[in-house]
Coordinates of C-alpha atoms and ligand atoms in Angstrom, one line a residue:
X13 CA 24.6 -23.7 -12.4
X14 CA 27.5 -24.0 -10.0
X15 CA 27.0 -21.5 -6.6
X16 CA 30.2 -19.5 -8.0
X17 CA 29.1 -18.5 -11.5
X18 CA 27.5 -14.7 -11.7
X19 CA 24.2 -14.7 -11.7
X20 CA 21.5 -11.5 -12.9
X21 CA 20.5 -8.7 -11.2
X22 CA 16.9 -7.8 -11.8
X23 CA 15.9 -4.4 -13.0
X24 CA 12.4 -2.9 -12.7
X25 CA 10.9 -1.6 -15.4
X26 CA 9.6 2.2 -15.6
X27 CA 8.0 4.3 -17.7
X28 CA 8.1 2.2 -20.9
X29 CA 11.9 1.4 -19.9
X30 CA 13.8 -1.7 -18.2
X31 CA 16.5 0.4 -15.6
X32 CA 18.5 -0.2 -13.1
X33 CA 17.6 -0.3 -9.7
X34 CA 19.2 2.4 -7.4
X35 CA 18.7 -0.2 -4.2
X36 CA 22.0 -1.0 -2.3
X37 CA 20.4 -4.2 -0.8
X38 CA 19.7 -7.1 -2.5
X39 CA 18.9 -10.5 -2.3
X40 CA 19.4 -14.3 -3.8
X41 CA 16.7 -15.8 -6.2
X42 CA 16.6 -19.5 -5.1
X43 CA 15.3 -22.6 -6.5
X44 CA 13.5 -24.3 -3.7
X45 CA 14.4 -27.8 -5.4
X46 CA 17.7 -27.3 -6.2
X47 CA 19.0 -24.5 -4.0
X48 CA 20.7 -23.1 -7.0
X49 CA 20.7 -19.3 -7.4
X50 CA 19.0 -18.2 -10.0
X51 CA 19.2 -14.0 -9.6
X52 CA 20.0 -11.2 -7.0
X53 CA 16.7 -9.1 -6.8
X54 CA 17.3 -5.6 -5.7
X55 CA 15.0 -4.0 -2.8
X56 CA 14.0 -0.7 -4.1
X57 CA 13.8 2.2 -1.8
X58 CA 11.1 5.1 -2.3
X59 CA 12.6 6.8 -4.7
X60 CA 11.9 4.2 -7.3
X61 CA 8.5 3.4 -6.2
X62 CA 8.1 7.5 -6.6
X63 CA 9.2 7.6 -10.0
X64 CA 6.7 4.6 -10.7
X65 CA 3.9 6.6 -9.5
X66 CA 5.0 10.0 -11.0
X67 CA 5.6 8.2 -15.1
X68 CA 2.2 6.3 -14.2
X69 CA 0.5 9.4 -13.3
X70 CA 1.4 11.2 -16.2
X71 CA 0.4 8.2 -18.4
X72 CA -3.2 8.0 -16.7
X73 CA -4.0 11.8 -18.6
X74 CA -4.0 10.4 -21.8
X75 CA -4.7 6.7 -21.1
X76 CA -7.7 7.9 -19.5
X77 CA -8.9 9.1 -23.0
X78 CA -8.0 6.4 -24.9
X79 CA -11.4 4.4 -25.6
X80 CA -11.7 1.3 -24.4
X81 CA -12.1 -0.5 -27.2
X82 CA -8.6 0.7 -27.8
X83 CA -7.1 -0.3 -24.7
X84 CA -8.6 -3.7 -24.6
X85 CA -6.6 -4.5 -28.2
X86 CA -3.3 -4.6 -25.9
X87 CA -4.8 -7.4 -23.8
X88 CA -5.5 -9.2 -26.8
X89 CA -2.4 -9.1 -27.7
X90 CA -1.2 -9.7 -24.4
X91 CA -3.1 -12.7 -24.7
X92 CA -1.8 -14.1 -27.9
X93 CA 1.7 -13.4 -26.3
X94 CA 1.5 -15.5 -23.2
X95 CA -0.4 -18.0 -25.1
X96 CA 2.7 -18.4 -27.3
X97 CA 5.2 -18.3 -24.0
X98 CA 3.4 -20.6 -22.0
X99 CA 6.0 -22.9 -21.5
X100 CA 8.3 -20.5 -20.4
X101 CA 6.4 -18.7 -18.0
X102 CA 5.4 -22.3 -16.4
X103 CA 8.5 -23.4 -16.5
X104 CA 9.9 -20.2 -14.6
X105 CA 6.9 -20.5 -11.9
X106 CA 8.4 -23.9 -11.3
X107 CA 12.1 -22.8 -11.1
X108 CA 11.3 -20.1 -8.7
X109 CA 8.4 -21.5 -6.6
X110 CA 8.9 -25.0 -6.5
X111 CA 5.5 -26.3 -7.7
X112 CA 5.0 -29.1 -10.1
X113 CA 5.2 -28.0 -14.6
X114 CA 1.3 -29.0 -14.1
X115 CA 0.6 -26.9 -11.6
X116 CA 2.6 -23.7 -12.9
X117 CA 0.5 -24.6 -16.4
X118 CA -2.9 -24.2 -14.3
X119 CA -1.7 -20.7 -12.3
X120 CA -1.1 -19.6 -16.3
X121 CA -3.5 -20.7 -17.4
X122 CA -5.5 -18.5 -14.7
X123 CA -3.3 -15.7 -15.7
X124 CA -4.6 -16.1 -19.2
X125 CA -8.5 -16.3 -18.2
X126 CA -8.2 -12.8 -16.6
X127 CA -6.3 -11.0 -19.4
X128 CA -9.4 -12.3 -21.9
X129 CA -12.2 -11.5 -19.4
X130 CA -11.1 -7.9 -18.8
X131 CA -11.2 -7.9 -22.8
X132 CA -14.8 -7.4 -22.1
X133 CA -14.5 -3.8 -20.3
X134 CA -16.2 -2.6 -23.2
X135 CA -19.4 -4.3 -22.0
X136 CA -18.4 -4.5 -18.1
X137 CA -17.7 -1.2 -17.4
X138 CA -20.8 0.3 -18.7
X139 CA -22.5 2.5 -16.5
X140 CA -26.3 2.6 -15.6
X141 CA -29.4 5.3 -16.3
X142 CA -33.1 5.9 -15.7
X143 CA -35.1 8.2 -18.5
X144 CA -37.8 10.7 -16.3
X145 CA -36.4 10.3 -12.6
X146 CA -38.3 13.6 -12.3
X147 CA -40.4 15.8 -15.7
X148 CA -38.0 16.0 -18.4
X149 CA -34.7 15.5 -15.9
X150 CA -32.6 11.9 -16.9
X151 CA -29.9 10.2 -14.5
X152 CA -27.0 8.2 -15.3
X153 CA -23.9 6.7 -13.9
X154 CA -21.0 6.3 -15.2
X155 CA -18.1 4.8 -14.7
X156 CA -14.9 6.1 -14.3
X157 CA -10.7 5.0 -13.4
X158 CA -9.2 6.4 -10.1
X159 CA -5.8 7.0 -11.3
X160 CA -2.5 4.8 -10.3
X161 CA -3.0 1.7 -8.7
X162 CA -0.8 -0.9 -7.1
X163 CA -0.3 -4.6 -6.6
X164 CA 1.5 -6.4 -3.8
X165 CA 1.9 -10.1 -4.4
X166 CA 2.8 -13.0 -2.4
X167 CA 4.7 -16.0 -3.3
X168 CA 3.4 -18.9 -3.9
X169 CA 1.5 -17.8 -7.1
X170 CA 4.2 -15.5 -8.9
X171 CA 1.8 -15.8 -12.5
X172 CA -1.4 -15.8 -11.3
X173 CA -2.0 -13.1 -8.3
X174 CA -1.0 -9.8 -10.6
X175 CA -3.5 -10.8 -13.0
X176 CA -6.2 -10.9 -10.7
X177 CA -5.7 -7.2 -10.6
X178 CA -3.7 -5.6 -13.5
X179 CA -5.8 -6.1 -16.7
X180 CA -9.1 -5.0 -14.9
X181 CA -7.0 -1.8 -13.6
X182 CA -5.3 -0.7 -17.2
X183 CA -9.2 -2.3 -19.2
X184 CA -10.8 0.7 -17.0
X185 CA -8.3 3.6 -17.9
X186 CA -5.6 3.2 -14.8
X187 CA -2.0 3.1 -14.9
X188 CA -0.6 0.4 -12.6
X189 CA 2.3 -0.6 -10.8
X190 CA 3.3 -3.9 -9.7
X191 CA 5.8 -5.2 -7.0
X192 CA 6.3 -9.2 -7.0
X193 CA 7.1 -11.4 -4.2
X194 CA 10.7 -10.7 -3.5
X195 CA 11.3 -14.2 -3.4
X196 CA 9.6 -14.9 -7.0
X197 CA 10.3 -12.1 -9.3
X198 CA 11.7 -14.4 -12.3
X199 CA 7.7 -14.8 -13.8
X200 CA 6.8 -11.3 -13.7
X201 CA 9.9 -9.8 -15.4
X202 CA 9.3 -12.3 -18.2
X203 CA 5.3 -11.6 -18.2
X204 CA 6.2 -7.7 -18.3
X205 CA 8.8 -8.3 -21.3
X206 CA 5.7 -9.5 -23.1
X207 CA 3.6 -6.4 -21.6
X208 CA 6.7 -4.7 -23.6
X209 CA 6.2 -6.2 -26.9
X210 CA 2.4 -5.8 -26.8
X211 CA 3.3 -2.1 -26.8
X212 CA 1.1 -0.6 -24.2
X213 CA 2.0 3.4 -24.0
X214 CA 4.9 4.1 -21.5
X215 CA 4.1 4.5 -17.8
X216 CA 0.4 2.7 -18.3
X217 CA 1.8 -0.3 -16.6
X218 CA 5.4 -0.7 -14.0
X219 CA 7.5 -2.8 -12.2
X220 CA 9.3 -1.9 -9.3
X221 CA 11.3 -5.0 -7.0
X222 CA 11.6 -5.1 -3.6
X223 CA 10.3 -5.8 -0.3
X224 CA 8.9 -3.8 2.8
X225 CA 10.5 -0.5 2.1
X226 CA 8.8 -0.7 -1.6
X227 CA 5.6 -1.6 0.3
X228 CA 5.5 0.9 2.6
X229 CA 6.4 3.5 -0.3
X230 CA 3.3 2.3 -2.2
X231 CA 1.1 2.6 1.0
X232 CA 2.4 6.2 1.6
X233 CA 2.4 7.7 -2.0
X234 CA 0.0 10.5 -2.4
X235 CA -0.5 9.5 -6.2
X236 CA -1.3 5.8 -5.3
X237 CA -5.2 5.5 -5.1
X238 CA -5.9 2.3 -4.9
X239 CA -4.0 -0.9 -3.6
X240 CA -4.7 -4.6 -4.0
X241 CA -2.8 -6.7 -1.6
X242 CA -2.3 -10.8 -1.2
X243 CA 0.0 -12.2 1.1
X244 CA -0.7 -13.1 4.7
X245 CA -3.1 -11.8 6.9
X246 CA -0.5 -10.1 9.6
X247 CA 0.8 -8.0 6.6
X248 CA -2.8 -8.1 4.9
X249 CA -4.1 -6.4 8.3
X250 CA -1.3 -4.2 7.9
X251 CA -1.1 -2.8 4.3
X252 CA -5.3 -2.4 5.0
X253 CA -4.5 -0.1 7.8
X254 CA -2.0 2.1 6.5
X255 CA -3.3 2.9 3.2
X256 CA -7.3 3.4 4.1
X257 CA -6.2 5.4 7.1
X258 CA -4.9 7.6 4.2
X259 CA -7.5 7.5 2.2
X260 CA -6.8 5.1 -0.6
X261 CA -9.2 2.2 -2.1
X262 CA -7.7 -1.0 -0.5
X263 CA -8.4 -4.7 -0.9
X264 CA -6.6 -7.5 1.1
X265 CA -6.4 -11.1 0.6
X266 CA -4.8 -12.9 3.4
X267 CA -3.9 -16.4 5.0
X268 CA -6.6 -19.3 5.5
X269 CA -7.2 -22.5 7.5
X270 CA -9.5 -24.1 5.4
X271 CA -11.8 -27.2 6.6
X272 CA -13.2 -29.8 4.5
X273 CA -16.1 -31.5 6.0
X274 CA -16.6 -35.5 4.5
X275 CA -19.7 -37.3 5.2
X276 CA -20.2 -40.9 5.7
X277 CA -22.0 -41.0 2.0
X278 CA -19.4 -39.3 0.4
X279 CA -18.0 -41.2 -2.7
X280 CA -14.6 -42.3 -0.9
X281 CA -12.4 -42.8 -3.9
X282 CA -13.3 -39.1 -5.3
X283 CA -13.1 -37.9 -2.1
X284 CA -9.5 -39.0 -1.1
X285 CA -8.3 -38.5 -4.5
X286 CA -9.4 -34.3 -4.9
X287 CA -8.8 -33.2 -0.8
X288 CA -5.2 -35.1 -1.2
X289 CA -5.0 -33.0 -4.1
X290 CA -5.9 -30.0 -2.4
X291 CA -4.0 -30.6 0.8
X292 CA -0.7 -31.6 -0.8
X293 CA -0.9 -30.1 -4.2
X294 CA 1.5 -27.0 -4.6
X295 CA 3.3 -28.4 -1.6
X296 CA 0.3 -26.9 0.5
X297 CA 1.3 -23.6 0.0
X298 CA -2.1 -22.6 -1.6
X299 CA -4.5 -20.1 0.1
X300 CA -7.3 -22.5 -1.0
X301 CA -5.6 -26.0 0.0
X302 CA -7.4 -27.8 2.4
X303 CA -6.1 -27.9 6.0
X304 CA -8.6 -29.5 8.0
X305 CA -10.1 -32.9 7.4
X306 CA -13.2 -33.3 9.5
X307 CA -14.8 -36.9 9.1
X308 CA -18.5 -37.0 10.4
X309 CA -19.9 -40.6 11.8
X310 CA -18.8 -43.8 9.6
X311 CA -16.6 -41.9 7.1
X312 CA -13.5 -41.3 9.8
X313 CA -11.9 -45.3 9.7
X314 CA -12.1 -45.5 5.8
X315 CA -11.3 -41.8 4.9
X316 CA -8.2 -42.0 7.6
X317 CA -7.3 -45.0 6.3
X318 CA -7.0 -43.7 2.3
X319 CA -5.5 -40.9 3.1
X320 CA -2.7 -42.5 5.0
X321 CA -2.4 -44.6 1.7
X322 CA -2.1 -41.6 -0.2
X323 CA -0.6 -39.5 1.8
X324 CA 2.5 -42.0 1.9
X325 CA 3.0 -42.9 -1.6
X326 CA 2.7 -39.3 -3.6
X327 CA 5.8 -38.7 -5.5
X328 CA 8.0 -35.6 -3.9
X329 CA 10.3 -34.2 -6.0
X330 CA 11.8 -31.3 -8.6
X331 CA 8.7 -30.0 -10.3
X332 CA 10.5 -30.1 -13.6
X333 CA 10.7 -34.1 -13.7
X334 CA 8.4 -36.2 -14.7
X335 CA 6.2 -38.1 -12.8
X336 CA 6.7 -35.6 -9.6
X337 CA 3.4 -35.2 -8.0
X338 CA 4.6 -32.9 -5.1
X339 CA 7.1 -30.2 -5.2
X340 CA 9.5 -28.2 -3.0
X341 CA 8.4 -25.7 -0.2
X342 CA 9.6 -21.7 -0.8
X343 CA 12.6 -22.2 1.4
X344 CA 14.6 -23.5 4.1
X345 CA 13.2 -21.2 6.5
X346 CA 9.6 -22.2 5.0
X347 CA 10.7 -25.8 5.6
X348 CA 12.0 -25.7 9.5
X349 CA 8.2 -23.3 9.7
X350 CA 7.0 -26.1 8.9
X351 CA 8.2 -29.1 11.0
X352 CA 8.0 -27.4 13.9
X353 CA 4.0 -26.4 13.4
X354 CA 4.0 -30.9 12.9
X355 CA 6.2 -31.3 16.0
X356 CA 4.0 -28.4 17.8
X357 CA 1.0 -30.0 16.8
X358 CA 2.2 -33.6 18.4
X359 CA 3.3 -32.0 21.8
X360 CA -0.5 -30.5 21.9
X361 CA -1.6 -33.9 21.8
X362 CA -2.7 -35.3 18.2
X363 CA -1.0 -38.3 16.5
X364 CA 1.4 -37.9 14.1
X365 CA 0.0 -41.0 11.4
X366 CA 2.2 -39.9 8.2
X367 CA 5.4 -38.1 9.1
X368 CA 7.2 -36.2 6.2
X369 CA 9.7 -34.0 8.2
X370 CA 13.1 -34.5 6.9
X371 CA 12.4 -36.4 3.7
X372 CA 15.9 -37.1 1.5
X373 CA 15.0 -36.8 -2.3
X374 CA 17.3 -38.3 -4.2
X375 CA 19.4 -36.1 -6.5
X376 CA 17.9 -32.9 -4.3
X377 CA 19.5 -33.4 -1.3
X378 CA 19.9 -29.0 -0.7
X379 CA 16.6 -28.9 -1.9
X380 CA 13.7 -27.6 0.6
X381 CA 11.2 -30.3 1.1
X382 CA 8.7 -31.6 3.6
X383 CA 6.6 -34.8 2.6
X384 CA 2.7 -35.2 3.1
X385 CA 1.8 -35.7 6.7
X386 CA -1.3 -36.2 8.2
X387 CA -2.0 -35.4 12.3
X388 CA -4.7 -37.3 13.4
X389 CA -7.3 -36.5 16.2
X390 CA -6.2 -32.4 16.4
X391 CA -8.2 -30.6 19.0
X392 CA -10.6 -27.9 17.4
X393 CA -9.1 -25.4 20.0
X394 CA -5.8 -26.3 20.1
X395 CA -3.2 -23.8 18.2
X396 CA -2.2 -26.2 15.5
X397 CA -5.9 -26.1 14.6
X398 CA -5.8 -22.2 14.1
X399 CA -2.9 -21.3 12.4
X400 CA -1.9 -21.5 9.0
X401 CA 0.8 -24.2 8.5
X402 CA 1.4 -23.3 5.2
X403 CA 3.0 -26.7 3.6
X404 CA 1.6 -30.4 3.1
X405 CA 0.1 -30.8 6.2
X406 CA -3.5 -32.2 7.0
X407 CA -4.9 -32.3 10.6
X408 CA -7.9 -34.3 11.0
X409 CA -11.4 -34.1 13.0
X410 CA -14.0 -36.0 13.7
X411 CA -17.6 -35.2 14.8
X412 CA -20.5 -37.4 15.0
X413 CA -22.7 -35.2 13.0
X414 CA -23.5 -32.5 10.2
X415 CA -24.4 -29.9 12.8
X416 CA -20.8 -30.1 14.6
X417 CA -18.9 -30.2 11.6
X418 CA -20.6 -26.7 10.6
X419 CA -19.9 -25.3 13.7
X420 CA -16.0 -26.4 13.7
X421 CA -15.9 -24.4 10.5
X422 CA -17.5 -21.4 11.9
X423 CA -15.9 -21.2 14.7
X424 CA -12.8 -20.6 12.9
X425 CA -11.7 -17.1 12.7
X426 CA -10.4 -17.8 8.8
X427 CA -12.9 -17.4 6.2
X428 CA -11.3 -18.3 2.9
X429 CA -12.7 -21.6 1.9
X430 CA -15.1 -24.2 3.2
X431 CA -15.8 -27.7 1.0
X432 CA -18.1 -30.4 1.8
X433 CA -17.9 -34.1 -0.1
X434 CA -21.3 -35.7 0.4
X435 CA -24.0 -37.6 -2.2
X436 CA -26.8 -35.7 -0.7
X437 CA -28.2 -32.8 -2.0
X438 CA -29.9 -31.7 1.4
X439 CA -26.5 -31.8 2.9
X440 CA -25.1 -29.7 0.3
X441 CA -27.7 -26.9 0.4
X442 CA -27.6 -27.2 3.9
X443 CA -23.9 -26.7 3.7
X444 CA -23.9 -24.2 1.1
X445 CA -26.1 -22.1 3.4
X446 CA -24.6 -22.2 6.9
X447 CA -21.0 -22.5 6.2
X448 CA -19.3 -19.3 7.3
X449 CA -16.5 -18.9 4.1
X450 CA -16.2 -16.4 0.8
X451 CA -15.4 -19.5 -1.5
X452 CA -17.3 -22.9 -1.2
X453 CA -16.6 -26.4 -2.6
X454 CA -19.1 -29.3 -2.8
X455 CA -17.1 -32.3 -3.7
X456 CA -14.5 -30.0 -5.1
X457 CA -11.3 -29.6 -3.5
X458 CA -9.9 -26.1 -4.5
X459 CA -12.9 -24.4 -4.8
X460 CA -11.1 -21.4 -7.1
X461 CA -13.2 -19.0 -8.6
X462 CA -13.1 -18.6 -11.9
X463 CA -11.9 -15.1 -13.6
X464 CA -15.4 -14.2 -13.8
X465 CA -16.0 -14.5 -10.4
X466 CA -14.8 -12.4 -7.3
X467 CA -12.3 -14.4 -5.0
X468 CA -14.4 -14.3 -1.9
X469 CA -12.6 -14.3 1.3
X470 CA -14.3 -13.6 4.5
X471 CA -13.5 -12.9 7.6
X472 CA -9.9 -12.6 8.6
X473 CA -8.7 -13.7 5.8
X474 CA -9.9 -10.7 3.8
X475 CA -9.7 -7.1 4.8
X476 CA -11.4 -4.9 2.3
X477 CA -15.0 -4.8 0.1
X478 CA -14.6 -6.0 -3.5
X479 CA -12.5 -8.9 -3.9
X480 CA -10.1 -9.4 -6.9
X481 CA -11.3 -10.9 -10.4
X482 CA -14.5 -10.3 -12.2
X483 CA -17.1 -7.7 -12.0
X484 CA -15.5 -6.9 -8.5
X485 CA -12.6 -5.9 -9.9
X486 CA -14.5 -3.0 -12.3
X487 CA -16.0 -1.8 -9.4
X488 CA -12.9 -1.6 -7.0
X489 CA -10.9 0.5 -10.7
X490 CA -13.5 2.7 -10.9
X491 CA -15.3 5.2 -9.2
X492 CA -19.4 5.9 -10.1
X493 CA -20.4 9.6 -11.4
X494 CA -24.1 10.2 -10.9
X495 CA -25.4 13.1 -13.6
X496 CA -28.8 14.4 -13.1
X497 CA -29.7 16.3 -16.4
X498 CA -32.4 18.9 -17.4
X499 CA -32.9 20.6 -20.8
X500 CA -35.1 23.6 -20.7
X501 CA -38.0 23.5 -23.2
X502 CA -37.5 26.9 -23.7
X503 CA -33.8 26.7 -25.4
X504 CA -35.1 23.9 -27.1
X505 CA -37.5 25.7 -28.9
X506 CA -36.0 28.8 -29.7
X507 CA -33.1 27.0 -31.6
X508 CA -35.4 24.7 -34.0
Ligands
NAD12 P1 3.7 -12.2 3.0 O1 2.6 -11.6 3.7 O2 5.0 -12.6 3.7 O3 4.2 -11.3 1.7 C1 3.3 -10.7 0.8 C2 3.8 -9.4 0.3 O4 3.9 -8.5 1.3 C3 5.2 -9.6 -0.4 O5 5.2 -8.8 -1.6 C4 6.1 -9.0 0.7 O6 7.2 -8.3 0.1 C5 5.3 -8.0 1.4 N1 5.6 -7.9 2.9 C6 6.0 -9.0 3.7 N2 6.1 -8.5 4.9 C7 5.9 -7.2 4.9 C8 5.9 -6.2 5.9 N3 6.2 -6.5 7.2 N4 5.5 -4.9 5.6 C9 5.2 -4.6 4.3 N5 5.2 -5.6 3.3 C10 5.5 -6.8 3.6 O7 3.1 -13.5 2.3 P2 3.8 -14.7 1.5 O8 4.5 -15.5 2.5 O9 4.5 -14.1 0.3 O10 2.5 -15.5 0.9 C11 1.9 -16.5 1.6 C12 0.6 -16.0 2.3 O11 -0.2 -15.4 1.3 C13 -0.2 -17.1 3.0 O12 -0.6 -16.6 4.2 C14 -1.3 -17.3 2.0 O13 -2.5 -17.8 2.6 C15 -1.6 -15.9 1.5 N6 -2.3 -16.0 0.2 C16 -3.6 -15.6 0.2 C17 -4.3 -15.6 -1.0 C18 -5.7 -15.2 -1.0 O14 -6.3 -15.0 -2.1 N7 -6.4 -15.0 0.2 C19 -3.7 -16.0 -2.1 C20 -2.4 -16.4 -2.1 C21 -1.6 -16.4 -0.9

């Protein structure tokens, strides 16, 4: 599409309705690959984020009441829906985020998984009760929904991250509003023009664009009780602060470092082939991509070695072509972020072995890329070895032993993932015990929990209680109600 041709403004959708947003600032949709502009995305002020929050209040009174068994029948057809737009919604992820068709099929796919395991509210959100906690008294809990909540999504999964959230939220009885990644709204206007069709009452679920001022509103609103964030852990740190200092339920994901530990008796082929994989796929810009390579005793020469290999020869490109193993980063800013963390990570003294700052991809020369690159010999205290880089970038470590490579990882202040690659079982418990992260991977290189399963940050990259996903997410969209219950004999008898 030539820069000159008009392109769409996005509208949110409210109360059942797609409308126009009232913002006066806007910005450009970009395709990372291509530079192309794909839309102009309006950042809403309060007032639409109000209106959200008022329509979705009023829903909650009636979708409170509606059984469950009746609301789930929206996510099955929710389901179906996506399942029959699948294409589309990959192919948008890639468009808009840069990623490779594969990987946009595996973050829908994701999407999918959580839409048919909140299906199961029926079962999940069953309460809990004890016959005869006293003579003749019975206590139960039961579970009910809070009210309006609210997601705040990051970029780099535009399908995925709202679903980790929104079907357990409306599958217990709240109303929910969502706000997308200004710089990735494309996926979740076409996911909620399938929320449309599956004909879920007005208000129950909303969509409002935008970008700190929408934020902010959602932290502030007195009708907003609970808010699931995702982004990094400045803003993570943030959002957590403003909203429980005001009462609300809030969960945080934020940012991650994480370290892969390989041992000398670590299958080599497997292990170069899935922590490339991690470290590279989705341009790096994963929360769960490893950062950190830390090669204990007799595994550093051959592991540096195939990773150079690989590092070197994996295909960079427009996500939409075939063959393209490695995509675009968000943006241009993303992309000078980037290569001056590699440049800063030189000048504190490791060796840059693979260099992929200013790659030229044929075809794509606007496009925002940075090739794999590997620093070698990073020092554990050293700032390049704390921050999130956020792009294909691996730093590697070595340690002489299991014991040292544990204590690298703890000593981290991230918490998000930890993976080891070993043969040994011992080393793997070992691991599995000690290692100071929410999500763990042995000889697995994204260790993603399924929808089933919370997504367990730790330390500071999670600020919050219950995580997102699974029977964490019933908990966080609900609140308990304890009844203790007595029936007088007396009454009893009288009647029959
Ligand atoms: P970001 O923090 O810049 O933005 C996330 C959201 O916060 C966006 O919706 C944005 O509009 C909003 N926001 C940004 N700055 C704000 C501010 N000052 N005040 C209020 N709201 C603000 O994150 P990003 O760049 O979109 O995403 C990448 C980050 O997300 C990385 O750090 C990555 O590790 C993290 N992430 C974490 C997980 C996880 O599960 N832990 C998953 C995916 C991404």
């Amino acid at each position: 599409m030539p820069q000159s041709q008009p392109v769409p403004t996005l509208q949110n959708y409210i109360n059942g309705e797609w409308c126009n947003s009232i913002a006066s600032e806007f910005l450009d949709v970009i395709n990372p690959a291509t530079a192309e502009r794909l839309a102009k995305v309006p950042l809403s002020p309060e007032a639409e984020v109000d209106r959200a929050a008022q329509a979705a209040a009023s829903a909650f009174q009636s979708w409170r009441r509606t059984p469950p068994t009746q609301r789930v029948q929206y996510l099955f057809r929710l389901k179906v829906l996506m399942d029959e737009h699948f294409e589309d919604l990959s192919r948008t992820v890639t468009i808009e985020c840069g990623k490779t068709l594969d990987e946009a099929r595996g973050e829908i796919r994701r999407a999918i998984e959580n839409v048919e395991t909140a299906c199961g509210i029926p079962m999940m959100m069953q309460g809990a009760n004890l016959e005869d906690i006293a003579s003749g008294i019975d206590e139960y809990m039961i579970r009910q929904p809070l009210g309006v909540a609210a997601a705040i999504a990051p970029f780099n999964f535009p399908g995925m991250i709202p679903f980790w959230f929104m079907p357990y939220a409306i599958a217990c009885g709240n109303t929910y509003i969502v706000k997308p990644s200004e710089k990735v709204p494309l996926t979740m206007q076409k996911v909620f023009q399938l929320l449309d069709q599956a004909g879920l009452p007005k208000g129950v679920i909303n969509l409002v664009n935008g970008s700190k001022a929408a934020v902010d509103a959602i932290l502030d609103h007195p009708l907003i009780r609970a808010i699931s964030f995702v982004g990094s852990s400045p803003v993570a740190k943030y959002v957590y602060s403003r909203a429980s200092a005001q009462g609300k339920r809030v969960q945080c994901q934020g940012g991650a470092k994480n370290p892969v530990i390989v041992l000398p008796d670590a299958d080599l082929e497997m292990t170069t082939r899935i922590t490339a994989d991690s470290a590279f796929g989705c341009a790096g810009q994963r929360c769960l991509a490893a950062s950190i390579a830390i090669t204990v005793g007799a595994a550093q020469q051959p592991y540096t070695e195939a990773m150079a290999e690989v590092a070197a020869n994996r295909v960079v490109g427009y996500g939409l072509d075939t063959g393209v193993q490695m995509g675009a980063v968000i943006s241009a800013q993303s992309r000078s972020r980037i290569e001056q963390l590699i440049q800063q990570g030189a000048d504190e003294g490791a060796k840059i072995l693979i260099d992929g700052r200013n790659p030229t991809v044929a075809g794509y020369e606007r496009g925002h890329f940075v090739r794999p690159t590997l620093l070698q010999n990073v020092d554990p205290r050293s700032q390049t070895a704390q921050t999130e880089i956020f792009g294909p970038v691996l730093s590697l470590m070595h340690v002489e032993t299991i014991d040292e490579a544990i204590a690298l990882v703890n000593n981290s202040p991230w918490g998000n993932m930890a993976c080891l690659f070993t043969t040994s079982g011992a080393a793997a418990r070992k691991f599995r015990y000690e290692a100071e992260a929410g999500n763990i991977g042995i000889n697995i290189g994204v260790a993603a929990p399924m929808a089933f399963f919370p997504f367990s940050g730790w330390k500071e990259s999670f600020y919050g209680d219950l995580h997102g996903q699974g029977q964490h997410a019933i908990e966080f969209f609900t609140q308990t109600k304890v009844v203790v219950e007595r029936w007088s004999q007396k009454d009893w008898s009288r009647q029959f």
